[in-house]
Amino acid sequence: MAVREILKMGDSRLLRKAEPVQKFGTRELDELIADMFDTMHDANGAGLAAPQIGVNLQIVIFGFKKTQRYPDATPVPETVLLNPVLTVLSDETEEDWEGCLSVPGLRGVVSRHAHLRYQGFDQFGHVIDREVDGFHARVVQHECDHLVGMLYPMRITDFSCFGYASVLFPDMDPNDDD
Ligand code: NI
């Protein structure tokens, strides 16, 4: 297990469409996902997608009990999600601040679907099928965007709500401003 380098915005590998995982339950997959968790925890992140460490596969992980990055967020169960399919369940959208480990130091307000169903598999090939809302729905949309080469700044519509975390949220722990 190892902490991997997180690619930063500007790296063309973050703009690719990721390939579906074909084989579940392999040792390579286990090691990759362990590295993803090590990398996410090391960076105090709420989620991470495989393309962010240069692996062009449809794999995202997310989840936390409490995160300083998003102190008001309700807990999200630790989840490994492969080959995800998202279905929007209502027209309702919500705006909130987002950050990204590939866009260190910045935060922006992004509009996301409020209600969502996501389907896919865990690393063993077990089916995952959940209906979620709020921050959980936001995290899933953000991470799955990484699988189609989309970073959250591409979704910002009001650039007056985009800036440095240390300026926007001066009380934030500096360890969590990436
Ligand atoms: Ni991200």
JSON list of C-alpha atoms and ligand atoms in Angstrom, two decimals:
[
{"chain": "A", "resi": 1, "resn": "MET", "atom": "CA", "xyz": [0.00, 0.00, 0.00]},
{"chain": "A", "resi": 2, "resn": "ALA", "atom": "CA", "xyz": [1.23, 3.43, -0.84]},
{"chain": "A", "resi": 3, "resn": "VAL", "atom": "CA", "xyz": [0.30, 7.06, -1.13]},
{"chain": "A", "resi": 4, "resn": "ARG", "atom": "CA", "xyz": [0.32, 7.91, -4.84]},
{"chain": "A", "resi": 5, "resn": "GLU", "atom": "CA", "xyz": [0.91, 11.24, -6.51]},
{"chain": "A", "resi": 6, "resn": "ILE", "atom": "CA", "xyz": [-2.33, 13.12, -7.22]},
{"chain": "A", "resi": 7, "resn": "LEU", "atom": "CA", "xyz": [-2.41, 14.67, -10.69]},
{"chain": "A", "resi": 8, "resn": "LYS", "atom": "CA", "xyz": [-3.23, 18.36, -10.81]},
{"chain": "A", "resi": 9, "resn": "MET", "atom": "CA", "xyz": [-5.52, 20.27, -13.15]},
{"chain": "A", "resi": 10, "resn": "GLY", "atom": "CA", "xyz": [-3.68, 20.91, -16.40]},
{"chain": "A", "resi": 11, "resn": "ASP", "atom": "CA", "xyz": [-2.51, 17.31, -16.67]},
{"chain": "A", "resi": 12, "resn": "SER", "atom": "CA", "xyz": [-4.19, 15.90, -19.80]},
{"chain": "A", "resi": 13, "resn": "ARG", "atom": "CA", "xyz": [-4.64, 12.53, -18.09]},
{"chain": "A", "resi": 14, "resn": "LEU", "atom": "CA", "xyz": [-7.42, 14.15, -16.04]},
{"chain": "A", "resi": 15, "resn": "LEU", "atom": "CA", "xyz": [-9.36, 14.86, -19.25]},
{"chain": "A", "resi": 16, "resn": "ARG", "atom": "CA", "xyz": [-9.70, 11.29, -20.53]},
{"chain": "A", "resi": 17, "resn": "LYS", "atom": "CA", "xyz": [-12.77, 9.08, -20.51]},
{"chain": "A", "resi": 18, "resn": "ALA", "atom": "CA", "xyz": [-12.05, 6.17, -18.16]},
{"chain": "A", "resi": 19, "resn": "GLU", "atom": "CA", "xyz": [-12.43, 2.54, -19.20]},
{"chain": "A", "resi": 20, "resn": "PRO", "atom": "CA", "xyz": [-14.79, 0.14, -17.41]},
{"chain": "A", "resi": 21, "resn": "VAL", "atom": "CA", "xyz": [-13.24, -2.42, -15.04]},
{"chain": "A", "resi": 22, "resn": "GLN", "atom": "CA", "xyz": [-13.49, -5.85, -16.66]},
{"chain": "A", "resi": 23, "resn": "LYS", "atom": "CA", "xyz": [-12.23, -8.17, -13.89]},
{"chain": "A", "resi": 24, "resn": "PHE", "atom": "CA", "xyz": [-13.36, -7.98, -10.28]},
{"chain": "A", "resi": 25, "resn": "GLY", "atom": "CA", "xyz": [-11.75, -9.45, -7.19]},
{"chain": "A", "resi": 26, "resn": "THR", "atom": "CA", "xyz": [-8.21, -9.42, -8.53]},
{"chain": "A", "resi": 27, "resn": "ARG", "atom": "CA", "xyz": [-5.14, -8.71, -6.44]},
{"chain": "A", "resi": 28, "resn": "GLU", "atom": "CA", "xyz": [-4.19, -5.81, -8.75]},
{"chain": "A", "resi": 29, "resn": "LEU", "atom": "CA", "xyz": [-7.59, -4.21, -8.14]},
{"chain": "A", "resi": 30, "resn": "ASP", "atom": "CA", "xyz": [-7.28, -4.72, -4.36]},
{"chain": "A", "resi": 31, "resn": "GLU", "atom": "CA", "xyz": [-3.86, -3.07, -4.34]},
{"chain": "A", "resi": 32, "resn": "LEU", "atom": "CA", "xyz": [-5.03, -0.18, -6.49]},
{"chain": "A", "resi": 33, "resn": "ILE", "atom": "CA", "xyz": [-8.01, 0.51, -4.23]},
{"chain": "A", "resi": 34, "resn": "ALA", "atom": "CA", "xyz": [-5.85, 0.25, -1.09]},
{"chain": "A", "resi": 35, "resn": "ASP", "atom": "CA", "xyz": [-3.52, 2.83, -2.62]},
{"chain": "A", "resi": 36, "resn": "MET", "atom": "CA", "xyz": [-6.49, 5.05, -3.45]},
{"chain": "A", "resi": 37, "resn": "PHE", "atom": "CA", "xyz": [-7.65, 4.98, 0.19]},
{"chain": "A", "resi": 38, "resn": "ASP", "atom": "CA", "xyz": [-4.11, 5.67, 1.43]},
{"chain": "A", "resi": 39, "resn": "THR", "atom": "CA", "xyz": [-3.87, 8.59, -0.97]},
{"chain": "A", "resi": 40, "resn": "MET", "atom": "CA", "xyz": [-7.30, 9.99, -0.09]},
{"chain": "A", "resi": 41, "resn": "HIS", "atom": "CA", "xyz": [-6.73, 9.71, 3.66]},
{"chain": "A", "resi": 42, "resn": "ASP", "atom": "CA", "xyz": [-3.25, 11.21, 3.42]},
{"chain": "A", "resi": 43, "resn": "ALA", "atom": "CA", "xyz": [-4.77, 14.26, 1.69]},
{"chain": "A", "resi": 44, "resn": "ASN", "atom": "CA", "xyz": [-7.78, 14.42, 4.06]},
{"chain": "A", "resi": 45, "resn": "GLY", "atom": "CA", "xyz": [-10.04, 14.08, 1.04]},
{"chain": "A", "resi": 46, "resn": "ALA", "atom": "CA", "xyz": [-13.71, 13.09, 0.94]},
{"chain": "A", "resi": 47, "resn": "GLY", "atom": "CA", "xyz": [-13.36, 11.18, -2.32]},
{"chain": "A", "resi": 48, "resn": "LEU", "atom": "CA", "xyz": [-10.93, 10.16, -5.04]},
{"chain": "A", "resi": 49, "resn": "ALA", "atom": "CA", "xyz": [-11.23, 8.84, -8.58]},
{"chain": "A", "resi": 50, "resn": "ALA", "atom": "CA", "xyz": [-8.68, 6.51, -10.19]},
{"chain": "A", "resi": 51, "resn": "PRO", "atom": "CA", "xyz": [-7.87, 8.99, -13.01]},
{"chain": "A", "resi": 52, "resn": "GLN", "atom": "CA", "xyz": [-6.59, 11.38, -10.32]},
{"chain": "A", "resi": 53, "resn": "ILE", "atom": "CA", "xyz": [-3.68, 8.99, -9.72]},
{"chain": "A", "resi": 54, "resn": "GLY", "atom": "CA", "xyz": [-3.22, 8.39, -13.44]},
{"chain": "A", "resi": 55, "resn": "VAL", "atom": "CA", "xyz": [-5.18, 5.13, -13.68]},
{"chain": "A", "resi": 56, "resn": "ASN", "atom": "CA", "xyz": [-7.74, 5.38, -16.47]},
{"chain": "A", "resi": 57, "resn": "LEU", "atom": "CA", "xyz": [-10.36, 3.07, -14.98]},
{"chain": "A", "resi": 58, "resn": "GLN", "atom": "CA", "xyz": [-13.93, 3.68, -13.83]},
{"chain": "A", "resi": 59, "resn": "ILE", "atom": "CA", "xyz": [-13.20, 3.48, -10.10]},
{"chain": "A", "resi": 60, "resn": "VAL", "atom": "CA", "xyz": [-14.17, 6.01, -7.46]},
{"chain": "A", "resi": 61, "resn": "ILE", "atom": "CA", "xyz": [-13.95, 5.89, -3.69]},
{"chain": "A", "resi": 62, "resn": "PHE", "atom": "CA", "xyz": [-15.58, 8.25, -1.21]},
{"chain": "A", "resi": 63, "resn": "GLY", "atom": "CA", "xyz": [-16.86, 8.48, 2.32]},
{"chain": "A", "resi": 64, "resn": "PHE", "atom": "CA", "xyz": [-16.12, 9.94, 5.72]},
{"chain": "A", "resi": 65, "resn": "LYS", "atom": "CA", "xyz": [-17.55, 10.16, 9.21]},
{"chain": "A", "resi": 66, "resn": "LYS", "atom": "CA", "xyz": [-16.46, 13.73, 9.76]},
{"chain": "A", "resi": 67, "resn": "THR", "atom": "CA", "xyz": [-14.37, 15.85, 7.45]},
{"chain": "A", "resi": 68, "resn": "GLN", "atom": "CA", "xyz": [-12.74, 19.17, 8.23]},
{"chain": "A", "resi": 69, "resn": "ARG", "atom": "CA", "xyz": [-12.85, 19.94, 4.53]},
{"chain": "A", "resi": 70, "resn": "TYR", "atom": "CA", "xyz": [-16.66, 20.05, 4.69]},
{"chain": "A", "resi": 71, "resn": "PRO", "atom": "CA", "xyz": [-17.50, 20.55, 8.39]},
{"chain": "A", "resi": 72, "resn": "ASP", "atom": "CA", "xyz": [-21.25, 20.86, 7.80]},
{"chain": "A", "resi": 73, "resn": "ALA", "atom": "CA", "xyz": [-21.57, 17.72, 5.70]},
{"chain": "A", "resi": 74, "resn": "THR", "atom": "CA", "xyz": [-23.50, 14.74, 7.02]},
{"chain": "A", "resi": 75, "resn": "PRO", "atom": "CA", "xyz": [-21.49, 11.48, 7.10]},
{"chain": "A", "resi": 76, "resn": "VAL", "atom": "CA", "xyz": [-21.23, 9.45, 3.89]},
{"chain": "A", "resi": 77, "resn": "PRO", "atom": "CA", "xyz": [-20.54, 5.69, 4.11]},
{"chain": "A", "resi": 78, "resn": "GLU", "atom": "CA", "xyz": [-17.13, 4.56, 2.89]},
{"chain": "A", "resi": 79, "resn": "THR", "atom": "CA", "xyz": [-17.80, 3.29, -0.61]},
{"chain": "A", "resi": 80, "resn": "VAL", "atom": "CA", "xyz": [-15.86, 1.69, -3.46]},
{"chain": "A", "resi": 81, "resn": "LEU", "atom": "CA", "xyz": [-17.80, 2.16, -6.71]},
{"chain": "A", "resi": 82, "resn": "LEU", "atom": "CA", "xyz": [-16.82, 0.67, -10.05]},
{"chain": "A", "resi": 83, "resn": "ASN", "atom": "CA", "xyz": [-18.40, 1.25, -13.47]},
{"chain": "A", "resi": 84, "resn": "PRO", "atom": "CA", "xyz": [-20.98, 3.64, -12.03]},
{"chain": "A", "resi": 85, "resn": "VAL", "atom": "CA", "xyz": [-24.23, 4.66, -13.71]},
{"chain": "A", "resi": 86, "resn": "LEU", "atom": "CA", "xyz": [-26.02, 7.73, -12.36]},
{"chain": "A", "resi": 87, "resn": "THR", "atom": "CA", "xyz": [-29.73, 8.42, -12.78]},
{"chain": "A", "resi": 88, "resn": "VAL", "atom": "CA", "xyz": [-31.12, 11.81, -11.83]},
{"chain": "A", "resi": 89, "resn": "LEU", "atom": "CA", "xyz": [-34.31, 11.40, -9.76]},
{"chain": "A", "resi": 90, "resn": "SER", "atom": "CA", "xyz": [-35.70, 14.93, -9.74]},
{"chain": "A", "resi": 91, "resn": "ASP", "atom": "CA", "xyz": [-35.27, 18.33, -11.39]},
{"chain": "A", "resi": 92, "resn": "GLU", "atom": "CA", "xyz": [-34.17, 19.84, -8.11]},
{"chain": "A", "resi": 93, "resn": "THR", "atom": "CA", "xyz": [-30.62, 21.21, -7.95]},
{"chain": "A", "resi": 94, "resn": "GLU", "atom": "CA", "xyz": [-28.54, 22.52, -5.07]},
{"chain": "A", "resi": 95, "resn": "GLU", "atom": "CA", "xyz": [-25.60, 24.90, -4.98]},
{"chain": "A", "resi": 96, "resn": "ASP", "atom": "CA", "xyz": [-22.71, 24.38, -2.59]},
{"chain": "A", "resi": 97, "resn": "TRP", "atom": "CA", "xyz": [-18.96, 24.77, -2.27]},
{"chain": "A", "resi": 98, "resn": "GLU", "atom": "CA", "xyz": [-16.66, 22.11, -3.66]},
{"chain": "A", "resi": 99, "resn": "GLY", "atom": "CA", "xyz": [-12.97, 21.49, -3.69]},
{"chain": "A", "resi": 100, "resn": "CYS", "atom": "CA", "xyz": [-10.87, 18.85, -5.39]},
{"chain": "A", "resi": 101, "resn": "LEU", "atom": "CA", "xyz": [-7.53, 17.26, -4.55]},
{"chain": "A", "resi": 102, "resn": "SER", "atom": "CA", "xyz": [-6.53, 17.87, -8.19]},
{"chain": "A", "resi": 103, "resn": "VAL", "atom": "CA", "xyz": [-7.28, 21.58, -7.81]},
{"chain": "A", "resi": 104, "resn": "PRO", "atom": "CA", "xyz": [-5.43, 22.32, -4.56]},
{"chain": "A", "resi": 105, "resn": "GLY", "atom": "CA", "xyz": [-6.15, 25.42, -2.53]},
{"chain": "A", "resi": 106, "resn": "LEU", "atom": "CA", "xyz": [-9.31, 26.45, -4.37]},
{"chain": "A", "resi": 107, "resn": "ARG", "atom": "CA", "xyz": [-13.04, 26.24, -3.73]},
{"chain": "A", "resi": 108, "resn": "GLY", "atom": "CA", "xyz": [-15.99, 27.02, -5.97]},
{"chain": "A", "resi": 109, "resn": "VAL", "atom": "CA", "xyz": [-19.77, 26.90, -5.88]},
{"chain": "A", "resi": 110, "resn": "VAL", "atom": "CA", "xyz": [-21.20, 24.20, -8.15]},
{"chain": "A", "resi": 111, "resn": "SER", "atom": "CA", "xyz": [-24.81, 23.32, -8.91]},
{"chain": "A", "resi": 112, "resn": "ARG", "atom": "CA", "xyz": [-25.56, 19.59, -8.59]},
{"chain": "A", "resi": 113, "resn": "HIS", "atom": "CA", "xyz": [-28.63, 17.38, -8.83]},
{"chain": "A", "resi": 114, "resn": "ALA", "atom": "CA", "xyz": [-30.18, 17.04, -5.39]},
{"chain": "A", "resi": 115, "resn": "HIS", "atom": "CA", "xyz": [-31.58, 13.50, -5.79]},
{"chain": "A", "resi": 116, "resn": "LEU", "atom": "CA", "xyz": [-29.77, 10.70, -7.46]},
{"chain": "A", "resi": 117, "resn": "ARG", "atom": "CA", "xyz": [-29.67, 6.95, -7.93]},
{"chain": "A", "resi": 118, "resn": "TYR", "atom": "CA", "xyz": [-26.28, 5.36, -8.45]},
{"chain": "A", "resi": 119, "resn": "GLN", "atom": "CA", "xyz": [-25.59, 1.83, -9.56]},
{"chain": "A", "resi": 120, "resn": "GLY", "atom": "CA", "xyz": [-22.37, -0.05, -10.06]},
{"chain": "A", "resi": 121, "resn": "PHE", "atom": "CA", "xyz": [-20.21, -2.67, -8.38]},
{"chain": "A", "resi": 122, "resn": "ASP", "atom": "CA", "xyz": [-17.80, -2.93, -5.51]},
{"chain": "A", "resi": 123, "resn": "GLN", "atom": "CA", "xyz": [-14.32, -4.39, -6.08]},
{"chain": "A", "resi": 124, "resn": "PHE", "atom": "CA", "xyz": [-15.66, -7.94, -5.69]},
{"chain": "A", "resi": 125, "resn": "GLY", "atom": "CA", "xyz": [-18.38, -7.50, -8.28]},
{"chain": "A", "resi": 126, "resn": "HIS", "atom": "CA", "xyz": [-21.24, -7.12, -5.78]},
{"chain": "A", "resi": 127, "resn": "VAL", "atom": "CA", "xyz": [-24.00, -4.85, -7.02]},
{"chain": "A", "resi": 128, "resn": "ILE", "atom": "CA", "xyz": [-24.34, -1.39, -5.46]},
{"chain": "A", "resi": 129, "resn": "ASP", "atom": "CA", "xyz": [-27.66, 0.37, -5.97]},
{"chain": "A", "resi": 130, "resn": "ARG", "atom": "CA", "xyz": [-28.50, 3.42, -3.82]},
{"chain": "A", "resi": 131, "resn": "GLU", "atom": "CA", "xyz": [-30.75, 6.44, -3.85]},
{"chain": "A", "resi": 132, "resn": "VAL", "atom": "CA", "xyz": [-29.13, 9.43, -2.20]},
{"chain": "A", "resi": 133, "resn": "ASP", "atom": "CA", "xyz": [-29.46, 13.16, -1.78]},
{"chain": "A", "resi": 134, "resn": "GLY", "atom": "CA", "xyz": [-27.63, 16.14, -0.32]},
{"chain": "A", "resi": 135, "resn": "PHE", "atom": "CA", "xyz": [-23.87, 15.97, 0.15]},
{"chain": "A", "resi": 136, "resn": "HIS", "atom": "CA", "xyz": [-23.76, 12.24, -0.61]},
{"chain": "A", "resi": 137, "resn": "ALA", "atom": "CA", "xyz": [-25.31, 12.93, -4.05]},
{"chain": "A", "resi": 138, "resn": "ARG", "atom": "CA", "xyz": [-22.87, 15.81, -4.56]},
{"chain": "A", "resi": 139, "resn": "VAL", "atom": "CA", "xyz": [-19.80, 13.71, -3.79]},
{"chain": "A", "resi": 140, "resn": "VAL", "atom": "CA", "xyz": [-20.91, 10.95, -6.18]},
{"chain": "A", "resi": 141, "resn": "GLN", "atom": "CA", "xyz": [-21.49, 13.45, -8.99]},
{"chain": "A", "resi": 142, "resn": "HIS", "atom": "CA", "xyz": [-18.12, 15.12, -8.38]},
{"chain": "A", "resi": 143, "resn": "GLU", "atom": "CA", "xyz": [-16.20, 11.82, -8.35]},
{"chain": "A", "resi": 144, "resn": "CYS", "atom": "CA", "xyz": [-18.02, 10.36, -11.36]},
{"chain": "A", "resi": 145, "resn": "ASP", "atom": "CA", "xyz": [-17.28, 13.56, -13.29]},
{"chain": "A", "resi": 146, "resn": "HIS", "atom": "CA", "xyz": [-13.60, 12.57, -13.01]},
{"chain": "A", "resi": 147, "resn": "LEU", "atom": "CA", "xyz": [-14.42, 9.44, -15.05]},
{"chain": "A", "resi": 148, "resn": "VAL", "atom": "CA", "xyz": [-15.51, 11.55, -18.02]},
{"chain": "A", "resi": 149, "resn": "GLY", "atom": "CA", "xyz": [-12.67, 14.07, -17.83]},
{"chain": "A", "resi": 150, "resn": "MET", "atom": "CA", "xyz": [-14.69, 16.74, -16.04]},
{"chain": "A", "resi": 151, "resn": "LEU", "atom": "CA", "xyz": [-13.27, 18.83, -13.18]},
{"chain": "A", "resi": 152, "resn": "TYR", "atom": "CA", "xyz": [-15.55, 20.93, -10.98]},
{"chain": "A", "resi": 153, "resn": "PRO", "atom": "CA", "xyz": [-14.22, 24.33, -12.21]},
{"chain": "A", "resi": 154, "resn": "MET", "atom": "CA", "xyz": [-15.65, 23.38, -15.64]},
{"chain": "A", "resi": 155, "resn": "ARG", "atom": "CA", "xyz": [-19.10, 23.39, -14.02]},
{"chain": "A", "resi": 156, "resn": "ILE", "atom": "CA", "xyz": [-18.82, 26.76, -12.28]},
{"chain": "A", "resi": 157, "resn": "THR", "atom": "CA", "xyz": [-21.25, 29.33, -13.66]},
{"chain": "A", "resi": 158, "resn": "ASP", "atom": "CA", "xyz": [-20.61, 32.21, -11.24]},
{"chain": "A", "resi": 159, "resn": "PHE", "atom": "CA", "xyz": [-16.89, 32.89, -11.03]},
{"chain": "A", "resi": 160, "resn": "SER", "atom": "CA", "xyz": [-17.41, 35.40, -8.22]},
{"chain": "A", "resi": 161, "resn": "CYS", "atom": "CA", "xyz": [-17.87, 32.23, -6.11]},
{"chain": "A", "resi": 162, "resn": "PHE", "atom": "CA", "xyz": [-14.49, 30.73, -6.95]},
{"chain": "A", "resi": 163, "resn": "GLY", "atom": "CA", "xyz": [-11.32, 31.42, -5.00]},
{"chain": "A", "resi": 164, "resn": "TYR", "atom": "CA", "xyz": [-8.68, 30.38, -2.52]},
{"chain": "A", "resi": 165, "resn": "ALA", "atom": "CA", "xyz": [-9.90, 28.40, 0.46]},
{"chain": "A", "resi": 166, "resn": "SER", "atom": "CA", "xyz": [-7.54, 30.27, 2.79]},
{"chain": "A", "resi": 167, "resn": "VAL", "atom": "CA", "xyz": [-9.18, 33.56, 1.75]},
{"chain": "A", "resi": 168, "resn": "LEU", "atom": "CA", "xyz": [-12.79, 32.37, 1.51]},
{"chain": "A", "resi": 169, "resn": "PHE", "atom": "CA", "xyz": [-12.66, 30.38, 4.76]},
{"chain": "A", "resi": 170, "resn": "PRO", "atom": "CA", "xyz": [-9.93, 31.93, 6.93]},
{"chain": "A", "resi": 171, "resn": "ASP", "atom": "CA", "xyz": [-10.90, 29.79, 9.94]},
{"chain": "A", "resi": 172, "resn": "MET", "atom": "CA", "xyz": [-10.23, 26.57, 8.03]},
{"chain": "A", "resi": 173, "resn": "ASP", "atom": "CA", "xyz": [-7.44, 24.32, 9.29]},
{"chain": "A", "resi": 174, "resn": "PRO", "atom": "CA", "xyz": [-4.52, 25.00, 6.90]},
{"chain": "A", "resi": 175, "resn": "ASN", "atom": "CA", "xyz": [-4.02, 21.22, 6.64]},
{"chain": "A", "resi": 176, "resn": "ASP", "atom": "CA", "xyz": [-7.39, 21.00, 4.93]},
{"chain": "A", "resi": 177, "resn": "ASP", "atom": "CA", "xyz": [-7.09, 23.85, 2.47]},
{"chain": "A", "resi": 178, "resn": "ASP", "atom": "CA", "xyz": [-5.94, 21.67, -0.44]},
{"chain": "B", "resi": 1, "resn": "NI", "atom": "NI", "xyz": [-12.13, 15.88, -7.46]}
]
